[in-house]
XYZ file of C-alpha atoms in Angstrom:
491
model
C 256.597 273.705 127.288
C 256.831 275.570 124.024
C 259.927 274.725 122.625
C 259.206 271.258 123.217
C 256.571 271.299 120.697
C 259.375 271.346 118.166
C 261.418 268.323 119.801
C 260.947 264.830 117.891
C 258.116 263.577 119.331
C 258.008 259.365 120.939
C 254.366 259.057 121.723
C 254.651 255.847 124.570
C 250.482 254.720 124.835
C 250.510 252.603 128.452
C 252.479 253.105 131.011
C 252.933 250.044 132.674
C 256.151 247.995 133.294
C 256.813 247.621 129.259
C 256.126 251.446 128.755
C 258.121 252.462 132.001
C 261.341 250.303 130.557
C 261.300 251.898 127.559
C 260.855 255.608 129.186
C 263.818 254.036 130.962
C 266.286 252.851 128.294
C 265.114 255.974 126.398
C 266.063 258.324 129.697
C 269.440 256.376 130.096
C 270.789 256.324 125.942
C 269.463 259.459 124.371
C 271.467 262.668 124.214
C 269.300 264.886 122.296
C 266.728 266.359 123.068
C 263.273 265.358 122.949
C 259.677 265.304 124.331
C 258.287 261.790 125.573
C 255.641 261.497 126.126
C 253.795 258.617 128.291
C 249.781 258.491 127.840
C 248.719 256.080 130.964
C 245.093 256.553 132.479
C 246.969 255.284 136.093
C 247.913 258.102 137.876
C 250.881 256.164 138.581
C 253.654 255.324 135.914
C 255.471 252.236 136.101
C 253.520 249.666 137.971
C 250.288 247.926 135.809
C 248.256 246.013 137.313
C 251.096 243.462 138.943
C 252.897 245.649 140.874
C 249.572 247.521 141.224
C 248.635 245.165 144.742
C 249.593 246.772 148.161
C 249.343 242.505 149.509
C 252.784 242.356 150.612
C 251.821 238.614 150.650
C 251.574 238.532 146.556
C 255.146 237.621 145.309
C 257.216 238.240 142.572
C 257.270 234.636 140.673
C 261.165 234.917 139.908
C 264.098 235.719 141.715
C 265.503 238.665 142.228
C 268.643 238.489 140.035
C 266.086 238.119 136.955
C 264.282 241.406 137.334
C 266.472 244.191 137.124
C 265.100 247.336 135.178
C 268.366 247.162 132.455
C 269.716 244.856 131.080
C 273.303 246.592 131.144
C 273.007 246.034 135.024
C 271.690 242.969 135.348
C 271.661 242.938 139.571
C 270.129 246.678 140.401
C 267.304 245.488 141.460
C 269.475 243.069 144.055
C 271.460 245.833 144.504
C 268.444 248.372 145.376
C 266.779 245.477 147.485
C 270.706 245.444 149.598
C 270.005 249.621 149.655
C 266.729 249.657 150.854
C 264.503 246.242 151.652
C 265.278 246.244 154.952
C 264.272 250.833 155.287
C 260.228 248.549 153.368
C 259.835 245.908 155.938
C 261.195 242.891 153.704
C 264.149 240.465 154.189
C 265.128 237.515 151.663
C 264.822 233.904 154.234
C 267.247 233.186 156.560
C 269.872 231.287 154.907
C 268.378 233.059 151.374
C 271.177 234.539 149.268
C 269.929 238.398 148.125
C 270.385 237.074 144.669
C 268.142 234.275 145.282
C 264.870 236.006 147.129
C 261.389 236.412 146.238
C 260.262 239.553 147.053
C 256.536 240.822 147.506
C 254.914 242.736 144.158
C 254.431 245.425 146.237
C 258.310 246.143 147.325
C 259.126 245.995 142.760
C 256.332 248.317 142.549
C 258.545 250.763 144.781
C 261.476 249.828 143.193
C 260.102 250.961 139.614
C 258.851 254.117 141.152
C 262.608 254.500 142.787
C 264.639 254.139 139.902
C 262.243 256.311 137.541
C 262.418 258.940 139.245
C 266.197 258.497 139.781
C 266.066 258.184 135.640
C 264.539 261.484 134.928
C 267.053 263.061 137.555
C 270.129 262.034 135.920
C 268.244 262.514 132.032
C 269.925 264.849 129.647
C 268.301 268.319 130.805
C 267.071 268.873 127.439
C 264.929 265.678 127.689
C 261.885 267.062 128.391
C 258.981 264.078 129.932
C 255.253 263.776 129.829
C 252.808 262.441 132.045
C 249.210 263.029 130.263
C 246.454 260.826 132.160
C 244.270 259.904 129.500
C 243.444 257.133 126.931
C 244.634 256.917 123.200
C 241.189 256.202 121.141
C 242.668 256.204 117.338
C 245.470 256.785 115.474
C 245.900 258.087 112.734
C 249.794 258.377 110.183
C 250.166 261.448 108.683
C 250.156 262.576 105.225
C 253.231 262.325 103.924
C 254.983 260.801 106.223
C 256.479 257.319 106.712
C 257.197 257.186 110.158
C 254.220 260.143 111.868
C 251.603 259.471 114.077
C 249.158 261.442 115.213
C 247.501 260.193 118.225
C 243.893 260.626 119.404
C 243.059 261.215 123.198
C 239.595 260.748 125.091
C 239.565 263.805 126.156
C 239.993 266.199 121.834
C 244.101 266.332 122.664
C 245.858 265.406 119.049
C 249.711 264.808 120.183
C 252.006 264.474 116.753
C 254.222 261.333 117.449
C 257.447 261.049 114.963
C 257.608 257.631 117.140
C 254.968 255.592 118.498
C 255.547 253.271 120.910
C 252.273 250.200 121.196
C 252.777 248.949 125.507
C 249.348 248.009 125.572
C 249.650 245.686 128.359
C 246.736 243.131 128.697
C 243.177 243.221 128.570
C 240.357 241.781 130.526
C 238.424 238.862 128.815
C 234.451 239.883 127.873
C 231.353 237.817 128.473
C 231.186 236.840 125.005
C 234.566 234.923 125.273
C 233.868 233.153 127.778
C 234.756 229.924 127.367
C 231.113 228.832 129.066
C 227.842 230.345 129.625
C 226.709 233.336 131.924
C 223.666 234.378 133.210
C 222.880 238.311 132.853
C 222.574 237.822 136.608
C 225.875 236.008 137.471
C 227.001 239.404 135.200
C 225.402 241.851 138.115
C 226.327 239.573 141.271
C 228.100 240.491 143.970
C 228.841 236.790 144.175
C 230.400 237.070 140.395
C 234.226 238.133 140.956
C 235.341 239.232 137.095
C 238.608 241.223 138.821
C 239.973 240.383 141.815
C 242.442 242.353 141.796
C 239.412 245.131 142.811
C 239.340 245.194 146.764
C 236.260 245.793 146.747
C 235.898 242.693 145.120
C 236.199 240.703 148.570
C 234.009 242.273 150.465
C 232.183 240.443 153.190
C 234.520 237.153 151.735
C 234.755 236.316 155.980
C 230.821 234.957 156.078
C 231.189 232.846 152.966
C 231.610 229.329 152.915
C 232.628 228.068 149.316
C 234.127 229.803 147.111
C 235.115 228.351 143.342
C 238.636 229.766 141.918
C 237.309 229.433 137.407
C 241.267 228.491 136.813
C 244.159 226.364 138.469
C 246.687 228.881 137.568
C 249.095 231.306 139.740
C 246.129 234.537 139.330
C 243.955 231.666 141.867
C 246.641 231.850 144.184
C 246.331 235.578 144.143
C 242.810 234.529 144.137
C 242.753 232.440 147.427
C 245.452 234.782 149.454
C 243.387 237.125 148.906
C 240.561 235.326 150.293
C 242.507 233.895 153.014
C 243.969 237.787 154.610
C 239.718 238.283 154.460
C 239.512 236.150 157.177
C 237.519 233.231 154.646
C 237.763 230.407 156.257
C 235.006 227.884 154.406
C 235.786 225.348 151.118
C 237.867 226.253 147.887
C 236.757 224.293 145.177
C 239.232 225.291 141.896
C 237.987 223.819 138.626
C 240.729 223.476 135.602
C 239.491 221.921 132.333
C 242.755 219.559 132.341
C 244.048 219.533 136.218
C 247.427 221.781 135.954
C 249.077 222.309 139.276
C 251.249 224.884 140.147
C 254.817 224.338 141.012
C 256.983 225.356 143.756
C 260.182 227.918 141.865
C 263.483 225.631 143.236
C 267.495 227.567 142.823
C 268.451 224.526 140.345
C 271.625 224.955 137.185
C 269.727 224.996 134.109
C 270.987 221.261 132.119
C 273.024 220.756 129.693
C 271.716 222.783 126.272
C 270.280 220.166 124.182
C 267.655 220.708 121.798
C 268.685 220.191 117.715
C 266.868 221.579 114.796
C 266.715 222.851 111.749
C 266.839 225.950 110.326
C 263.454 225.897 108.887
C 259.534 224.220 109.119
C 260.361 223.329 112.966
C 258.392 220.582 113.873
C 256.333 219.218 117.849
C 257.255 215.702 117.190
C 261.069 215.406 117.139
C 261.300 218.351 120.022
C 259.212 216.453 122.352
C 261.336 213.686 121.585
C 264.413 215.740 122.370
C 262.704 216.356 125.548
C 261.627 212.980 126.197
C 264.779 211.372 126.515
C 266.770 214.825 128.920
C 263.798 213.771 130.682
C 264.552 210.464 132.066
C 268.165 211.027 132.390
C 266.911 213.415 134.642
C 264.555 211.112 136.621
C 267.919 208.566 136.084
C 270.298 210.519 137.874
C 267.959 211.787 140.885
C 267.939 215.451 139.297
C 264.322 217.825 139.393
C 263.169 218.171 136.237
C 262.849 221.691 136.674
C 266.577 221.826 135.870
C 265.242 221.727 131.906
C 262.674 224.388 132.050
C 265.609 226.896 131.277
C 266.997 225.185 128.595
C 264.301 225.060 126.439
C 263.048 228.459 127.866
C 266.512 229.757 125.413
C 265.459 227.745 121.938
C 261.945 229.618 122.224
C 261.927 232.583 120.206
C 263.950 230.513 117.592
C 261.689 227.870 117.440
C 258.706 230.022 116.974
C 259.300 231.589 114.580
C 261.161 227.944 112.308
C 257.518 227.286 113.764
C 254.847 227.204 110.814
C 251.274 228.396 112.467
C 249.894 224.341 111.739
C 253.019 223.220 113.615
C 252.354 226.047 117.008
C 248.489 225.598 116.585
C 249.599 221.527 117.850
C 251.534 223.234 120.419
C 248.998 224.773 121.895
C 246.528 222.760 121.890
C 248.283 219.874 123.535
C 251.216 221.274 125.525
C 250.377 224.384 125.847
C 248.940 224.256 129.329
C 251.952 222.677 130.381
C 254.539 224.612 128.732
C 253.172 227.241 131.245
C 252.928 225.908 134.217
C 256.274 224.433 133.988
C 257.519 227.687 132.948
C 255.579 229.980 135.035
C 256.489 228.748 139.148
C 255.678 230.352 141.741
C 257.264 231.237 145.701
C 257.497 228.894 147.919
C 255.738 231.170 150.232
C 253.336 232.355 148.592
C 251.952 228.449 147.588
C 252.097 227.782 151.310
C 248.455 229.565 151.430
C 247.136 226.612 149.288
C 249.217 223.737 150.603
C 247.871 224.600 154.545
C 244.320 225.108 152.753
C 244.957 221.611 151.624
C 246.570 220.502 154.893
C 243.322 222.047 156.536
C 240.686 220.062 153.714
C 239.851 223.169 152.648
C 240.417 223.032 149.356
C 239.835 220.923 146.185
C 240.545 220.070 142.532
C 237.950 219.731 140.222
C 239.109 218.393 136.635
C 236.665 219.085 134.022
C 235.141 221.553 131.649
C 232.921 224.600 132.349
C 230.174 225.016 130.465
C 227.686 227.096 132.851
C 227.511 230.197 135.815
C 223.501 230.642 136.621
C 221.969 232.233 139.310
C 220.396 229.589 142.014
C 216.337 231.012 144.065
C 218.907 231.786 146.875
C 220.804 234.127 144.668
C 224.390 232.451 145.541
C 225.990 231.209 142.068
C 225.389 227.139 140.630
C 228.436 226.331 138.654
C 227.785 223.456 136.132
C 230.927 221.782 134.428
C 231.423 218.468 133.128
C 234.072 216.096 134.285
C 236.922 214.967 132.465
C 236.548 211.173 133.013
C 232.722 212.070 132.632
C 229.714 213.011 129.584
C 227.060 214.120 132.656
C 226.711 217.655 133.566
C 227.325 218.290 137.285
C 226.501 221.495 139.638
C 228.289 222.687 142.609
C 226.240 225.475 144.490
C 228.712 228.477 145.567
C 228.650 231.805 147.734
C 230.884 233.256 145.344
C 233.000 232.635 142.044
C 236.914 233.722 141.245
C 237.498 234.361 137.443
C 240.871 234.016 137.337
C 241.353 231.504 133.759
C 243.252 234.714 133.018
C 243.845 238.032 130.547
C 242.484 238.508 126.562
C 245.454 238.546 124.024
C 243.414 238.868 120.808
C 242.706 242.311 120.104
C 240.218 241.007 117.677
C 238.270 240.567 120.761
C 238.797 243.200 123.545
C 236.675 245.934 124.243
C 239.308 248.544 123.139
C 238.285 251.037 120.816
C 241.867 252.064 120.581
C 242.319 248.690 119.314
C 239.568 248.450 117.033
C 240.614 251.020 115.339
C 244.067 250.151 114.862
C 242.878 245.974 112.688
C 240.206 247.995 110.997
C 242.314 251.207 109.439
C 245.140 248.793 108.910
C 247.942 249.459 110.601
C 248.209 246.518 111.973
C 247.781 243.279 111.189
C 246.099 241.516 113.658
C 248.430 237.814 115.354
C 247.451 234.522 113.549
C 246.536 232.668 116.409
C 245.178 235.493 118.293
C 248.124 236.500 120.363
C 248.257 240.865 120.066
C 249.820 241.739 116.628
C 252.597 241.269 114.196
C 256.083 242.725 114.385
C 259.138 242.030 112.738
C 261.774 240.667 116.115
C 264.704 242.474 115.982
C 263.582 245.788 116.846
C 260.016 244.894 117.740
C 258.502 247.006 114.402
C 254.970 246.875 113.921
C 253.745 245.156 110.792
C 250.957 246.356 108.592
C 247.993 245.101 107.409
C 250.558 244.021 104.242
C 253.056 242.492 106.138
C 255.283 245.481 105.871
C 257.279 247.734 108.425
C 255.604 250.762 109.867
C 258.259 253.191 110.677
C 258.204 255.251 113.732
C 255.791 252.450 115.161
C 256.825 249.733 117.352
C 255.107 247.502 119.619
C 256.512 245.978 123.111
C 255.552 243.443 125.124
C 252.268 241.300 125.718
C 251.019 242.742 122.638
C 253.488 240.878 120.420
C 253.344 237.026 121.741
C 252.210 235.923 118.490
C 255.920 236.762 117.036
C 257.658 235.718 119.973
C 255.535 233.872 122.397
C 257.599 234.551 125.583
C 256.609 238.076 125.821
C 254.631 238.601 129.470
C 257.932 239.009 131.646
C 260.562 241.143 132.257
C 262.792 239.263 131.215
C 261.983 239.537 127.831
C 260.451 242.953 128.123
C 263.185 244.783 129.484
C 265.652 243.466 125.938
C 262.650 244.578 124.074
C 262.745 247.575 125.416
C 266.418 248.057 124.258
C 265.269 246.831 121.000
C 263.185 249.912 120.521
C 264.739 252.275 122.408
C 268.591 251.861 119.799
C 265.530 252.288 116.962
C 264.721 255.565 117.193
C 267.915 256.665 119.138
C 269.166 255.129 115.411
C 266.104 258.018 114.314
C 267.033 260.441 116.264
C 269.036 264.091 114.269
C 271.867 264.712 115.720
C 272.193 268.686 115.517
C 271.496 270.686 118.619
C 269.604 273.415 119.368
C 272.026 275.541 121.137
C 269.096 276.270 123.952
C 268.065 273.492 126.728
C 264.554 272.549 127.600
C 264.124 271.951 131.167
C 262.987 268.551 131.728
C 259.422 268.283 133.350
C 256.871 265.854 134.017
C 253.290 267.205 133.963
C 250.856 265.003 134.906
């Protein structure tokens, strides 16, 4: 590895889907000798939280044709399924084209792994790839350089990076950031599930009679499926402030483009008027409302960029939950689990605001909540409470030392609405505390929602990876050393 240290060094902090997408793009496009290090505490790259599931009933939330890892090969995942799906024990529903199918997330994880291994085999032999199974704890700019950084790992190792990519993903909400009071005894109780993806969270679920789901989004569906497969036969009660319901994704043609808005100063009310007009047309013509969603989504990055912070806050307060429920639909086969529980009289929804969790004298959890149509606080008792409220996007509220160090140093600027950090959209370059683009420092995926908004899914993260790879490639030296460097993958 001695010669590798003299190569331009690209460090990617985070080896989930977003970080791996950057690595794949670099492996495909870079023709100069480089050293790429991925800092990821998990032993396996590419899976992150979503694709680490072993449950085959956890499905992707979109059609296979939208999940290619290569922007310039849109059917890459579909073709992989054509070659490998049957061998992995999966086939699309009868009568469904492969490109219109919805595959298990576990199978998609296998696709990521296969694609990464193939990319490593086919990459230029002078590219060195290393996986450090660590966590980054600090980043400092190198004095006298406009684009070099020193990355400190939790084992004390320091990496010198010529280019640095922040692919840090999402983080669990801390107790202090939860929107209700939680007694310390509740956090210590096995009856409270703060991480619904931990296998141990479901131990003994078959003996429970009542389970509370805090939230009614996609995470709550994962939780319900886990409980059902674990043998749970009791009652689900789902709490939601706005009462949004899950929708099964339908295969429909996008509605014709219709949105019009100014170059600057986009406001919510004129957009809503246009959208409501089109919704009436949909109803009058007997068309399904889902046709309008992709037509709106195509405009979201531009609309978000042209809106003021005040208008963004107005969207967050009034429309975010409705938009996300419309956009982030689920597979019909996954929703069938919930529908079956409803048909059996085992699933109830409570529309209201949870105010507190505490233990009763028997050790069960009491949920206090205020119904939307009322002022009096009500209580219900449960054998288990599952937190399905999603993740923390505000770096200021996490427990991650790296994020706090980056903010404190001024290398990054927190988003005004609490959605990660600010970037320059055209190349994902990170903006510092003075709103200046940082040379050689990029961010991708969940941390950049404040700038791009829709940045959670593969259709957004794969193009972002392309922007970053092109920016890095354009800054690499043209001259190539005469000797080849053996490609290695080190854990």
